[in-house]
Tab-separated table of C-alpha atoms and ligand atoms in Angstrom:
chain	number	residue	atom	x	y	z
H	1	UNK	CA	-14.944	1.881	-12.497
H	2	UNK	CA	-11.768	3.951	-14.306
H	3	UNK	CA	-10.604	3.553	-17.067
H	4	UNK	CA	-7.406	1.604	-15.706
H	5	UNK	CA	-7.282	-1.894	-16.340
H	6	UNK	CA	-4.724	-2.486	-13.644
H	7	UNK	CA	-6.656	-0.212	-11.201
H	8	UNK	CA	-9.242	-0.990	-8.358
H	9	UNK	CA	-10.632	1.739	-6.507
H	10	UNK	CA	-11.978	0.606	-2.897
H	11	UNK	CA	-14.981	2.497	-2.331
H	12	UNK	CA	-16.496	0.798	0.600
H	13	UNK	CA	-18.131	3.907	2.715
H	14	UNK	CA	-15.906	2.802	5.957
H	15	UNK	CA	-12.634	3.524	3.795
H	16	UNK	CA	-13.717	6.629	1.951
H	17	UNK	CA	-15.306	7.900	5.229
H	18	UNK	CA	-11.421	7.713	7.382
H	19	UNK	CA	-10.165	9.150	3.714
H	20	UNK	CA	-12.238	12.146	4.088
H	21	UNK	CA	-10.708	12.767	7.720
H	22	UNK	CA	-6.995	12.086	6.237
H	23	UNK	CA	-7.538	14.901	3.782
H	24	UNK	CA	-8.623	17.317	5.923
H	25	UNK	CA	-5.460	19.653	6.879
H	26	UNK	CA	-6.793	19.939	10.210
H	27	UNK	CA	-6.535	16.380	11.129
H	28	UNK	CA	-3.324	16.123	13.762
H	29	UNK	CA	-0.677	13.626	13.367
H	30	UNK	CA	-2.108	11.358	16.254
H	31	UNK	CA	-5.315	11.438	14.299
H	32	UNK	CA	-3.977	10.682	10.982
H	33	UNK	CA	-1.456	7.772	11.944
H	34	UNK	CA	-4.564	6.020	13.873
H	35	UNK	CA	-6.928	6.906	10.609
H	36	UNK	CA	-4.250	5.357	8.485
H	37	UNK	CA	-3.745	2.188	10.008
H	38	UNK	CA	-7.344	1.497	10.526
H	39	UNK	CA	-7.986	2.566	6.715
H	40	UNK	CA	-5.128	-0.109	5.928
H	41	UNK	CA	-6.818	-2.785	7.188
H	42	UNK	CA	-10.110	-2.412	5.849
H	43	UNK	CA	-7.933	-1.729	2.511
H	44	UNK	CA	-6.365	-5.105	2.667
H	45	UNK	CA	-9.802	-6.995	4.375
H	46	UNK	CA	-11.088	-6.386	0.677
H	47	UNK	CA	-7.908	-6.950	-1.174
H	48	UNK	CA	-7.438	-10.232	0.439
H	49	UNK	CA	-11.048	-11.379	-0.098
H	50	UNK	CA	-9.760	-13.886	-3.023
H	51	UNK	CA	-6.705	-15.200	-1.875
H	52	UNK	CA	-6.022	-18.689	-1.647
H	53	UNK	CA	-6.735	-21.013	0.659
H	54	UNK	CA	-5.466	-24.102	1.639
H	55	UNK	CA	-7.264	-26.966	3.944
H	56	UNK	CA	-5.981	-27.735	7.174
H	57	UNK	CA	-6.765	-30.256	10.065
H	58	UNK	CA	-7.854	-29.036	12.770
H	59	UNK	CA	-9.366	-30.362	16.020
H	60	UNK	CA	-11.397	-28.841	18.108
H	61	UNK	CA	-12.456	-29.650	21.722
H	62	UNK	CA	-15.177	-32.456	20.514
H	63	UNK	CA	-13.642	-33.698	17.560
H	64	UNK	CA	-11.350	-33.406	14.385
H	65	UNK	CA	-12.436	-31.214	10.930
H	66	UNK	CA	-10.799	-29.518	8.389
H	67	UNK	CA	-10.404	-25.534	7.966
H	68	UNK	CA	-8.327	-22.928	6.116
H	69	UNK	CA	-5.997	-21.207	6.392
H	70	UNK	CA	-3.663	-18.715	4.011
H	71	UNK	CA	-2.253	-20.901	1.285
H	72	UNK	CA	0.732	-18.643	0.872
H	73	UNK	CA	2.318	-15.938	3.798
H	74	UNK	CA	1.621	-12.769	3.418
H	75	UNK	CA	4.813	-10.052	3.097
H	76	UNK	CA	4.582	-6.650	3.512
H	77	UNK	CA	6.790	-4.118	1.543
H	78	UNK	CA	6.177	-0.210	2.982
H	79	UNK	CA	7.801	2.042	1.323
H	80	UNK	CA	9.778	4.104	3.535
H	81	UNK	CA	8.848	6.351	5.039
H	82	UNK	CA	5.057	6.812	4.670
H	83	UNK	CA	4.179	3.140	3.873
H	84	UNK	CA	5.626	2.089	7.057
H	85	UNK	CA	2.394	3.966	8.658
H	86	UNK	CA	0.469	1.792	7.051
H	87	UNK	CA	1.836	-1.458	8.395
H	88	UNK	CA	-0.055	-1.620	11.691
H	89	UNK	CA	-3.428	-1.389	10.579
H	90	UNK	CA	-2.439	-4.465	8.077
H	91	UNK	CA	-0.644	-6.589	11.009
H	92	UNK	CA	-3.641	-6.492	13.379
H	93	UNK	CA	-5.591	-8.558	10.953
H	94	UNK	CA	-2.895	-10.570	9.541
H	95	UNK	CA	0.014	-10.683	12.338
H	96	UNK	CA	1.399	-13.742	10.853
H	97	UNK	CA	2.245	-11.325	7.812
H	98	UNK	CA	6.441	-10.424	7.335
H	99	UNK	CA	7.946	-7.308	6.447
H	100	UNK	CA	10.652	-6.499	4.193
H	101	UNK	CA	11.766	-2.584	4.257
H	102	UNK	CA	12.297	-0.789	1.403
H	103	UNK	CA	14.117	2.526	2.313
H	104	UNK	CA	13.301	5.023	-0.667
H	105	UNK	CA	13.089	8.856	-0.894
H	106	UNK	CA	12.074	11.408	-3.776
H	107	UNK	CA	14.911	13.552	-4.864
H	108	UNK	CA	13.712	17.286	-4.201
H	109	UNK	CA	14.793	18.054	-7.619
H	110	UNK	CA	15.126	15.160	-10.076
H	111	UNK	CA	11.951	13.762	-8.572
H	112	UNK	CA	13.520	10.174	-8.492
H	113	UNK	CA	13.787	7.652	-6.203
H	114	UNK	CA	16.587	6.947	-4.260
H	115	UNK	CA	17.415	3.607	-2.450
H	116	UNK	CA	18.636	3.917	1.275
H	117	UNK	CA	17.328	1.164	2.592
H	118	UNK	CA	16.807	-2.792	1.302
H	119	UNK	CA	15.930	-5.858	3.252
H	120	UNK	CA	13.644	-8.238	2.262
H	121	UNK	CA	12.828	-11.832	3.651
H	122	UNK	CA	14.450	-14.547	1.642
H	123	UNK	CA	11.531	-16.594	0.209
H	124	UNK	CA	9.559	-13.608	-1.322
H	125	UNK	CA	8.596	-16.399	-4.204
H	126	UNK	CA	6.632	-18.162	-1.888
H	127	UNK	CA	4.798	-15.186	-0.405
H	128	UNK	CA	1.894	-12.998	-1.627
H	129	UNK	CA	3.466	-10.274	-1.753
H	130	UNK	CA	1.968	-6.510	-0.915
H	131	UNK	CA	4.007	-3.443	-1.518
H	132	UNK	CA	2.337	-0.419	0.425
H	133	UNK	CA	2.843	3.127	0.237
H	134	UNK	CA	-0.265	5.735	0.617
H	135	UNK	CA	0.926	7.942	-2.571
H	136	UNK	CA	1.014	6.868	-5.749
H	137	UNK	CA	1.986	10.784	-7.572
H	138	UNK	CA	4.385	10.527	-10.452
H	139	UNK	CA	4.951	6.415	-9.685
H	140	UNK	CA	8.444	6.586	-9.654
H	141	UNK	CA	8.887	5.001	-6.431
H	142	UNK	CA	6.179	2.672	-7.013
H	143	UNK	CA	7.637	0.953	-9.905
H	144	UNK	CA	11.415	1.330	-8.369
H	145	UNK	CA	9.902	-0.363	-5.465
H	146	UNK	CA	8.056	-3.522	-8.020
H	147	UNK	CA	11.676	-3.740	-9.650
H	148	UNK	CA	12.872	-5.186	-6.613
H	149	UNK	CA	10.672	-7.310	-5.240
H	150	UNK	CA	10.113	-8.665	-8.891
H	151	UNK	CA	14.004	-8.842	-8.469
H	152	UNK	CA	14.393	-10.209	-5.336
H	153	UNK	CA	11.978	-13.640	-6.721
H	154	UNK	CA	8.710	-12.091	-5.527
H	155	UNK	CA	5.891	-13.619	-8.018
H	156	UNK	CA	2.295	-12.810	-6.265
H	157	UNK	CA	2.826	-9.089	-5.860
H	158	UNK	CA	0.003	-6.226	-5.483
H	159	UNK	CA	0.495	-2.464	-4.951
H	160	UNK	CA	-1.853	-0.968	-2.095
H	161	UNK	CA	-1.963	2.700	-1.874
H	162	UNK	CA	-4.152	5.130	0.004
H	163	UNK	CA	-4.191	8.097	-2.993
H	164	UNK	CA	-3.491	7.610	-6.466
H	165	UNK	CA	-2.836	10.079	-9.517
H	166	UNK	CA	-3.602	9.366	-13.112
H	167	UNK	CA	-0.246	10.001	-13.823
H	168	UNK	CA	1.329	7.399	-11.716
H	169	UNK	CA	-1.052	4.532	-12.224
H	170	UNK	CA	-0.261	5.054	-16.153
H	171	UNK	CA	3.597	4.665	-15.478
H	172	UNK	CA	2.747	0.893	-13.631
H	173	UNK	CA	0.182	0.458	-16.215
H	174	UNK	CA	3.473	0.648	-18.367
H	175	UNK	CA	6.267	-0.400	-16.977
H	176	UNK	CA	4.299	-3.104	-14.232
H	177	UNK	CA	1.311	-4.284	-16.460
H	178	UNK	CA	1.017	-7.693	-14.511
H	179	UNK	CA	0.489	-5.990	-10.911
H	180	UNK	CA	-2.823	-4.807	-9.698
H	181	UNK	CA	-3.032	-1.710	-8.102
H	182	UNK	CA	-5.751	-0.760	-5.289
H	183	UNK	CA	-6.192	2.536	-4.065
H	184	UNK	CA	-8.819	4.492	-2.018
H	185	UNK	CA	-8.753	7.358	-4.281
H	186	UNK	CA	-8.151	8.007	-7.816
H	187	UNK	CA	-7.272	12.011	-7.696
H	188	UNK	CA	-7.684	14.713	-10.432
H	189	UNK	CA	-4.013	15.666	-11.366
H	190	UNK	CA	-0.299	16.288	-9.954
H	191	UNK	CA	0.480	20.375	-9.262
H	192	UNK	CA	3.577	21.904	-10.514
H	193	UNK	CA	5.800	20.189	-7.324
H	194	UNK	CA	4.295	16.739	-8.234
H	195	UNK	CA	2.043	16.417	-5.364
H	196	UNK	CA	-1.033	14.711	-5.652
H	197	UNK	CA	-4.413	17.223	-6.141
H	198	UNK	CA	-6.386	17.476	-4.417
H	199	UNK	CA	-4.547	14.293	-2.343
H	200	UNK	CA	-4.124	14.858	1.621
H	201	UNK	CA	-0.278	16.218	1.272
H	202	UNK	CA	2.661	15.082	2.444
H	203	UNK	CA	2.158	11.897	3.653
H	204	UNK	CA	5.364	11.249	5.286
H	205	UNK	CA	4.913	14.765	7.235
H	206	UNK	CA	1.572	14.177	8.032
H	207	UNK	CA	2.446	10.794	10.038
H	208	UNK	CA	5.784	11.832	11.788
H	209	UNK	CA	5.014	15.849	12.206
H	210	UNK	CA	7.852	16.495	10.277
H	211	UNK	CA	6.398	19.308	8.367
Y	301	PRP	C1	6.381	10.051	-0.972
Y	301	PRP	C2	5.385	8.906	-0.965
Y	301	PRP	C3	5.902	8.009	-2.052
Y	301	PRP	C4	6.433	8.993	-3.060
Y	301	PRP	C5	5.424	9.136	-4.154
Y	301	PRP	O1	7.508	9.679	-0.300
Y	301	PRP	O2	5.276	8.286	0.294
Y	301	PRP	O3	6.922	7.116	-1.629
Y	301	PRP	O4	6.601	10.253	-2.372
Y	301	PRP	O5	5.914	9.931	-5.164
Y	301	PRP	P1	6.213	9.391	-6.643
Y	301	PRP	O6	5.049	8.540	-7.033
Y	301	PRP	O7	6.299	10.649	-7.443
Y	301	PRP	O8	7.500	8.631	-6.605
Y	301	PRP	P2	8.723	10.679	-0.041
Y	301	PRP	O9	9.707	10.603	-1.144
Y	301	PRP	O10	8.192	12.056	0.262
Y	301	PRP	O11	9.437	10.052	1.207
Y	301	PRP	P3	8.903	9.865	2.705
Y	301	PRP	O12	7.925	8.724	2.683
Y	301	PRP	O13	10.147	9.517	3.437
Y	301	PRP	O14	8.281	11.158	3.173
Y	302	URA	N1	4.262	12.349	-1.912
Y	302	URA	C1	3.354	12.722	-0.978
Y	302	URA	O1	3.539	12.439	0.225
Y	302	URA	N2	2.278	13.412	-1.371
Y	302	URA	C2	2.061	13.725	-2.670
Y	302	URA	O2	1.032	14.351	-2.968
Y	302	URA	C3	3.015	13.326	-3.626
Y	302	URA	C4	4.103	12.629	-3.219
């Protein structure tokens, strides 16, 4: 429980267990990629747990029933880079799910977001809609990133993230009140350079080796 309304903490051991090995500074890139995606699934195995169904005919080798399925599709929106690392882990349990990229980067200076990159499917308003990135520091790119998909038509939209700082779940708490955010972590604080403490560091390094 936090103090967040808008905030659900995942704390099944099988996720905190792969976060503990994403932290560690000794954990190589192979390592943390595969860590990540498996982490992302079990994230979104709970997220999903409510989701609507719809029934569907079905018939099987004896004889006809009805089953379920999804009642809406499922689109992923990573956050470029790091969310994209995140992706995988998600499509192995839902591979029906889409994808729309969303390209942005944190100014070194300003500490804002900057768009490179847009391109979402067309019926987002149709879709359940999951924007993924595993840092969530000052939220600036997190509620950049809900401005357009909210823009784009999207109206079932979640925010998954891996680490989370007070600071940035107060700023969707603000300016996204209607979107639920899950995270693996709440954290203490952001340092000086906005990173996330005691977090697991650059994310976007940490999957590519770009440190
Ligand atoms: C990181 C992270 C988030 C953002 C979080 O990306 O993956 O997108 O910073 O910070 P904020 O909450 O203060 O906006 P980065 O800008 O480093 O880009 P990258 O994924 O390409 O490494
Ligand atoms: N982006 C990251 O990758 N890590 C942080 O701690 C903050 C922003």
């Amino acid at each position: 429980m936090t103090s967040f309304k808008n905030l659900t903490v995942l704390d099944h051991p099988l996720i905190q267990q792969k976060l503990f090995y994403l932290r560690d500074y000794r954990t190589n890139n192979y390592n943390f990629r595969t860590i990540l995606n498996e982490l992302a699934g079990l994230m979104v195995y709970e997220i999903t747990r409510d989701f609507p169904l719809a029934e569907r005919e079905v018939t099987t080798p004896l004889e006809k029933t009805t089953g379920y399925v999804l009642a809406r599709p499922i689109t992923l929106v990573p956050i470029l880079r790091a969310g994209l690392g995140m992706c995988d882990g998600i499509m192995n349990l839902v591979p029906q799910a889409r994808v729309g990229h969303l390209g942005l980067y944190r100014d070194k200076k300003t500490l804002q977001p900057v768009e490179y990159y847009r391109k979402f499917p067309s019926d987002l308003e149709n879709s359940d809609v999951l924007v993924i990135d595993p840092m969530l520091a000052t939220g600036g790119s997190a509620a950049a990133a809900l401005d357009f998909v909210k823009q784009a038509g999207a109206r079932w939209i979640a925010f998954v993230c891996l680490v989370a700082a007070p600071e940035g779940v107060r700023v969707l708490e603000e300016r996204h009140p209607d979107i639920p955010v899950y995270t693996a972590a709440l954290d203490r604080e952001l340092n000086e350079h906005k990173y996330i403490l005691p977090g697991l560091g650059d994310a976007g390094d940490r999957i590519y080796g770009t440190e």
